[in-house]
Coordinates of C-alpha atoms in Angstrom, one line a residue:
X1426 CA 197.6 75.2 223.1
X1427 CA 199.4 78.1 224.7
X1428 CA 203.0 77.2 225.3
X1429 CA 205.3 79.5 223.4
X1430 CA 207.2 76.6 221.7
X1431 CA 207.6 76.6 218.0
X1432 CA 206.3 74.3 215.3
X1433 CA 206.0 70.8 216.7
X1434 CA 206.7 67.7 214.7
X1435 CA 204.2 65.8 212.6
X1436 CA 202.4 62.9 214.5
X1437 CA 204.2 59.7 214.2
X1438 CA 207.5 61.3 213.0
X1439 CA 210.6 61.2 215.3
X1440 CA 212.0 64.6 216.3
X1441 CA 215.0 65.8 214.3
X1442 CA 218.1 63.7 215.0
X1443 CA 218.5 60.4 216.7
X1444 CA 216.1 59.2 219.3
X1445 CA 216.9 60.4 222.8
X1446 CA 219.4 58.3 224.7
X1447 CA 217.8 55.5 226.6
X1448 CA 214.5 55.7 224.7
X1449 CA 212.5 52.5 224.8
X1450 CA 212.4 50.8 221.5
X1451 CA 209.0 50.7 219.7
X1452 CA 206.9 47.9 221.2
X1453 CA 208.8 47.7 224.5
X1454 CA 206.8 47.4 227.7
X1455 CA 206.3 50.5 229.7
X1456 CA 209.2 51.2 232.1
X1457 CA 207.2 52.8 235.0
X1458 CA 205.2 50.7 237.3
X1459 CA 201.4 51.3 237.5
X1460 CA 200.6 53.2 240.7
X1461 CA 199.2 51.1 243.5
X1462 CA 195.5 50.6 243.2
X1463 CA 195.4 51.8 239.5
X1464 CA 194.2 49.4 236.8
X1465 CA 197.1 48.7 234.4
X1466 CA 196.7 49.3 230.7
X1467 CA 198.7 46.2 229.7
X1468 CA 198.8 45.2 226.1
X1469 CA 195.9 43.0 225.1
X1470 CA 196.8 39.4 224.3
X1471 CA 195.8 38.1 220.9
X1472 CA 192.2 37.1 220.9
X1473 CA 191.4 38.7 224.3
X1474 CA 188.9 41.5 224.7
X1475 CA 190.3 45.0 224.6
X1476 CA 190.5 46.8 228.0
X1477 CA 187.6 49.2 228.8
X1478 CA 189.2 52.6 229.1
X1479 CA 187.2 55.8 230.1
X1480 CA 186.8 56.8 226.4
X1481 CA 185.8 53.3 225.3
X1482 CA 183.2 53.2 228.1
X1483 CA 181.8 56.6 227.0
X1484 CA 181.8 56.1 223.3
X1485 CA 181.6 52.3 222.9
X1486 CA 184.3 52.5 220.2
X1487 CA 188.1 53.0 220.1
X1488 CA 189.1 56.6 221.0
X1489 CA 190.2 58.8 218.2
X1490 CA 190.8 62.6 218.1
X1491 CA 192.0 65.3 215.8
X1492 CA 195.7 65.8 216.5
X1493 CA 197.8 68.6 215.0
X1494 CA 201.2 67.3 216.0
X1495 CA 203.4 66.2 218.9
X1496 CA 206.7 67.3 220.2
X1497 CA 209.3 66.8 222.9
X1498 CA 209.8 70.0 224.9
X1499 CA 211.6 71.2 228.0
X1500 CA 210.7 74.1 230.2
X1501 CA 207.5 75.5 228.6
X1502 CA 204.8 72.7 229.0
X1503 CA 205.3 71.6 232.5
X1504 CA 208.3 70.3 234.6
X1505 CA 211.1 68.5 232.9
X1506 CA 211.2 67.1 229.4
X1507 CA 207.7 66.3 228.2
X1508 CA 205.9 64.5 225.4
X1509 CA 203.4 67.1 224.3
X1510 CA 200.4 66.2 222.2
X1511 CA 198.9 69.2 220.4
X1512 CA 195.2 68.7 219.6
X1513 CA 193.4 70.6 216.9
X1514 CA 190.5 72.9 217.5
X1515 CA 190.1 76.0 219.7
X1516 CA 187.1 78.2 220.6
X1517 CA 189.4 81.2 221.2
X1518 CA 191.0 83.3 218.6
X1519 CA 193.8 85.0 220.6
X1520 CA 195.4 88.0 218.9
X1521 CA 198.9 86.7 219.8
X1522 CA 198.4 83.0 219.1
X1523 CA 201.6 81.5 217.8
X1524 CA 199.8 78.4 216.4
X1525 CA 196.7 79.7 214.6
X1526 CA 197.0 76.6 212.4
X1527 CA 195.5 74.6 215.4
X1528 CA 192.3 76.6 215.5
X1529 CA 190.2 74.3 213.2
X1530 CA 189.7 70.6 214.1
X1531 CA 189.4 69.8 210.4
X1532 CA 193.0 70.8 209.9
X1533 CA 194.2 68.0 212.3
X1534 CA 194.8 64.3 211.6
X1535 CA 192.4 61.7 212.9
X1536 CA 194.6 59.8 215.2
X1537 CA 193.9 56.9 217.6
X1538 CA 194.8 57.1 221.3
X1539 CA 196.7 53.8 220.8
X1540 CA 199.1 55.4 218.3
X1541 CA 199.7 58.5 220.5
X1542 CA 200.5 56.2 223.5
X1543 CA 202.7 54.0 221.4
X1544 CA 204.7 57.1 220.2
X1545 CA 205.0 58.5 223.8
X1546 CA 206.1 55.1 225.1
X1547 CA 209.3 55.3 223.0
X1548 CA 210.5 58.1 225.2
X1549 CA 209.4 57.0 228.7
X1550 CA 212.9 56.3 230.1
X1551 CA 214.3 59.6 228.7
X1552 CA 211.3 61.6 230.0
X1553 CA 211.3 59.9 233.4
X1554 CA 215.0 60.5 233.9
X1555 CA 214.4 64.2 233.4
X1556 CA 211.6 64.4 235.9
X1557 CA 209.2 65.2 233.1
X1558 CA 206.0 63.8 231.9
X1559 CA 203.2 64.2 229.3
X1560 CA 201.2 67.2 228.4
X1561 CA 198.0 67.4 226.4
X1562 CA 197.8 70.9 224.7
X1563 CA 196.4 72.4 221.6
X1564 CA 194.5 74.2 220.3
X1565 CA 192.2 73.7 223.3
X1566 CA 192.2 70.1 224.5
X1567 CA 188.9 70.4 226.3
X1568 CA 187.2 70.8 222.9
X1569 CA 187.8 67.0 222.6
X1570 CA 187.2 66.0 226.3
X1571 CA 186.8 62.3 225.8
X1572 CA 190.0 61.9 223.7
X1573 CA 191.9 64.2 226.1
X1574 CA 190.7 62.2 229.1
X1575 CA 191.7 59.0 227.4
X1576 CA 195.2 60.3 226.7
X1577 CA 195.7 61.6 230.2
X1578 CA 194.4 58.4 231.8
X1579 CA 196.7 56.2 229.7
X1580 CA 199.8 58.4 230.0
X1581 CA 199.4 58.3 233.8
X1582 CA 198.4 54.7 234.3
X1583 CA 199.9 52.8 231.4
X1584 CA 203.1 54.8 231.0
X1585 CA 203.4 55.9 234.6
X1586 CA 204.1 59.6 233.5
X1587 CA 203.3 62.8 235.3
X1588 CA 200.4 64.4 233.4
X1589 CA 199.5 68.0 232.6
X1590 CA 196.6 69.6 230.9
X1591 CA 197.3 72.9 229.1
X1592 CA 194.1 74.9 228.8
X1593 CA 192.5 78.3 228.6
X1594 CA 189.8 77.1 231.0
X1595 CA 187.1 78.5 228.8
X1596 CA 185.7 74.9 228.3
X1597 CA 186.4 73.9 231.9
X1598 CA 182.9 72.6 232.4
X1599 CA 183.8 69.8 230.0
X1600 CA 186.5 68.5 232.2
X1601 CA 185.0 65.7 234.2
X1602 CA 186.2 64.9 237.7
X1603 CA 187.6 61.7 236.3
X1604 CA 189.6 63.6 233.8
X1605 CA 191.0 65.9 236.5
X1606 CA 191.9 62.9 238.7
X1607 CA 194.1 61.7 235.9
X1608 CA 195.7 65.2 235.7
X1609 CA 198.6 65.9 238.0
X1610 CA 199.0 69.6 236.9
X1611 CA 196.8 72.1 235.1
X1612 CA 198.6 74.8 233.1
X1613 CA 195.9 77.5 233.1
X1614 CA 196.1 80.6 230.9
X1615 CA 194.6 83.7 232.5
X1616 CA 195.0 86.2 229.6
X1617 CA 193.6 89.3 231.3
X1618 CA 191.7 90.3 234.4
X1619 CA 189.7 93.0 232.6
X1620 CA 186.6 91.4 230.9
X1621 CA 186.8 93.9 228.0
X1622 CA 190.5 93.2 227.4
X1623 CA 189.9 89.5 227.7
X1624 CA 187.2 89.6 225.1
X1625 CA 189.4 91.7 222.8
X1626 CA 192.3 89.3 223.2
X1627 CA 190.3 86.0 222.8
X1628 CA 186.9 86.8 221.3
X1629 CA 185.3 85.1 224.3
X1630 CA 184.1 86.0 227.9
X1631 CA 186.4 85.8 230.9
X1632 CA 184.0 84.3 233.5
X1633 CA 184.3 80.6 232.4
X1634 CA 188.1 80.7 233.0
X1635 CA 187.7 82.2 236.4
X1636 CA 184.9 79.7 237.3
X1637 CA 187.2 76.8 236.3
X1638 CA 190.1 78.2 238.3
X1639 CA 187.9 78.3 241.4
X1640 CA 186.7 74.8 240.8
X1641 CA 190.4 73.6 240.6
X1642 CA 191.1 75.4 243.8
X1643 CA 188.1 73.7 245.5
X1644 CA 189.5 70.3 244.3
X1645 CA 193.0 71.2 245.5
X1646 CA 194.4 70.6 242.0
X1647 CA 197.9 71.9 241.4
X1648 CA 197.9 74.8 238.9
X1649 CA 200.5 76.8 237.1
X1650 CA 199.1 80.1 235.9
X1651 CA 200.4 81.5 232.6
X1652 CA 200.1 85.2 231.8
X1653 CA 201.2 86.6 228.5
X1654 CA 202.5 90.1 228.9
X1655 CA 201.7 92.2 225.8
X1656 CA 202.6 95.9 225.8
X1657 CA 199.6 98.1 225.3
X1658 CA 197.2 95.2 225.7
X1659 CA 197.7 93.1 228.9
X1660 CA 200.4 95.2 230.7
X1661 CA 198.0 97.7 232.4
X1662 CA 198.9 97.9 236.1
X1663 CA 195.3 97.3 237.2
X1664 CA 195.1 94.2 234.8
X1665 CA 198.3 92.7 236.2
X1666 CA 197.3 93.4 239.8
X1667 CA 193.9 91.8 239.2
X1668 CA 195.3 88.5 237.8
X1669 CA 198.0 88.4 240.6
X1670 CA 195.5 89.0 243.4
X1671 CA 193.1 86.4 242.0
X1672 CA 195.8 83.8 241.5
X1673 CA 197.3 84.5 244.9
X1674 CA 193.9 84.0 246.6
X1675 CA 193.3 80.6 245.1
X1676 CA 195.7 78.7 247.3
X1677 CA 196.6 76.0 244.7
X1678 CA 198.8 78.0 242.4
X1679 CA 202.4 76.7 242.7
X1680 CA 203.9 78.7 239.9
X1681 CA 203.2 81.7 237.6
X1682 CA 204.9 82.0 234.3
X1683 CA 205.1 85.5 232.9
X1684 CA 205.4 84.9 229.2
X1685 CA 206.7 87.8 227.2
X1686 CA 204.8 88.5 223.9
X1687 CA 206.7 87.6 220.8
X1688 CA 206.0 87.5 217.0
X1689 CA 207.6 84.2 216.2
X1690 CA 204.3 82.8 214.9
X1691 CA 203.5 85.7 212.6
X1692 CA 204.5 83.7 209.5
X1693 CA 201.7 81.2 210.3
X1694 CA 199.1 84.0 210.3
X1695 CA 200.5 85.1 206.9
X1696 CA 200.2 81.6 205.6
X1697 CA 196.6 81.5 206.6
X1698 CA 196.0 84.9 204.9
X1699 CA 194.9 86.3 208.2
X1700 CA 195.9 89.7 209.4
X1701 CA 198.2 89.7 212.4
X1702 CA 197.0 92.8 214.2
X1703 CA 199.9 92.9 216.7
X1704 CA 202.5 93.2 213.9
X1705 CA 203.7 96.6 215.3
X1706 CA 203.6 95.6 218.9
X1707 CA 207.0 95.3 220.6
X1708 CA 208.1 92.7 223.1
X1709 CA 208.1 93.8 226.7
X1710 CA 211.3 95.1 228.1
X1711 CA 213.3 93.0 230.6
X1712 CA 212.6 95.7 233.2
X1713 CA 208.8 95.6 232.7
X1714 CA 208.9 91.8 232.9
X1715 CA 210.8 92.0 236.2
X1716 CA 208.2 94.6 237.5
X1717 CA 205.3 92.3 236.6
X1718 CA 207.0 89.3 238.3
X1719 CA 207.3 91.4 241.5
X1720 CA 203.6 92.2 241.4
X1721 CA 202.8 88.5 241.5
X1722 CA 205.5 87.8 244.1
X1723 CA 203.9 90.4 246.3
X1724 CA 200.8 88.1 246.5
X1725 CA 202.9 85.2 247.7
X1726 CA 203.3 83.5 244.3
X1727 CA 206.3 81.9 242.7
X1728 CA 206.6 84.0 239.6
X1729 CA 209.2 83.2 237.0

């Protein structure tokens, strides 16, 4: 949803070039053991009943969702190399969004959880060797909470991967405790501390994100906060200080990513015939980025 990676691949298509070294061949059994006490998601023998997963129990039908694309990424969607599933649909309309083509669910492809898990399974050895995992992003994955929960559950228990949820937190009330138990890390975007600026940036109110952040803190859930630094929009000293103080007071934020604004997604806005209002906004200077990092570090946070 919010990572600053560029145009991911189409679902079901391999990334450019050969498959990563050591990738498991299609159809191979998962390489990571199921954690003790967790129910495995082994392949269903011919003629046997399909396993009852969280989504199947909730919907009484195989889980499907609207998927924009998937990608293998390193460094921007959680630790290590990660299999990132980008879901379609987002309730926010961020002024600097680099993937506005993910905003509408109807623009995605109806995709089964089985097919996503099968695709991710091809790269388990490669991902595990890098200390990586799987991230569900978007769009906003909590717009499709059942499908998101199914993916996280199976990535964790069937493939044995570290799991991350990339979210704005605006729909945090849709994240069940079960979904969060299957999530090892939440990548939480806090786009501004000032309610008016937040509304201007996203078109939505700030409070739901802060409420979700507090809930994650109460649960002891590990969080990486992401803050996009936009000159003239989110770089006001009081705004930066507010986000830093809030994140520093939660007690569960292990990292803060200061993400400098860029315009690499502007062509997508043009393709959608939508005005990109930040066309004339510059990227922040290295000096300003360093200053903002120091504000977060002053609150005891690991800001990078």
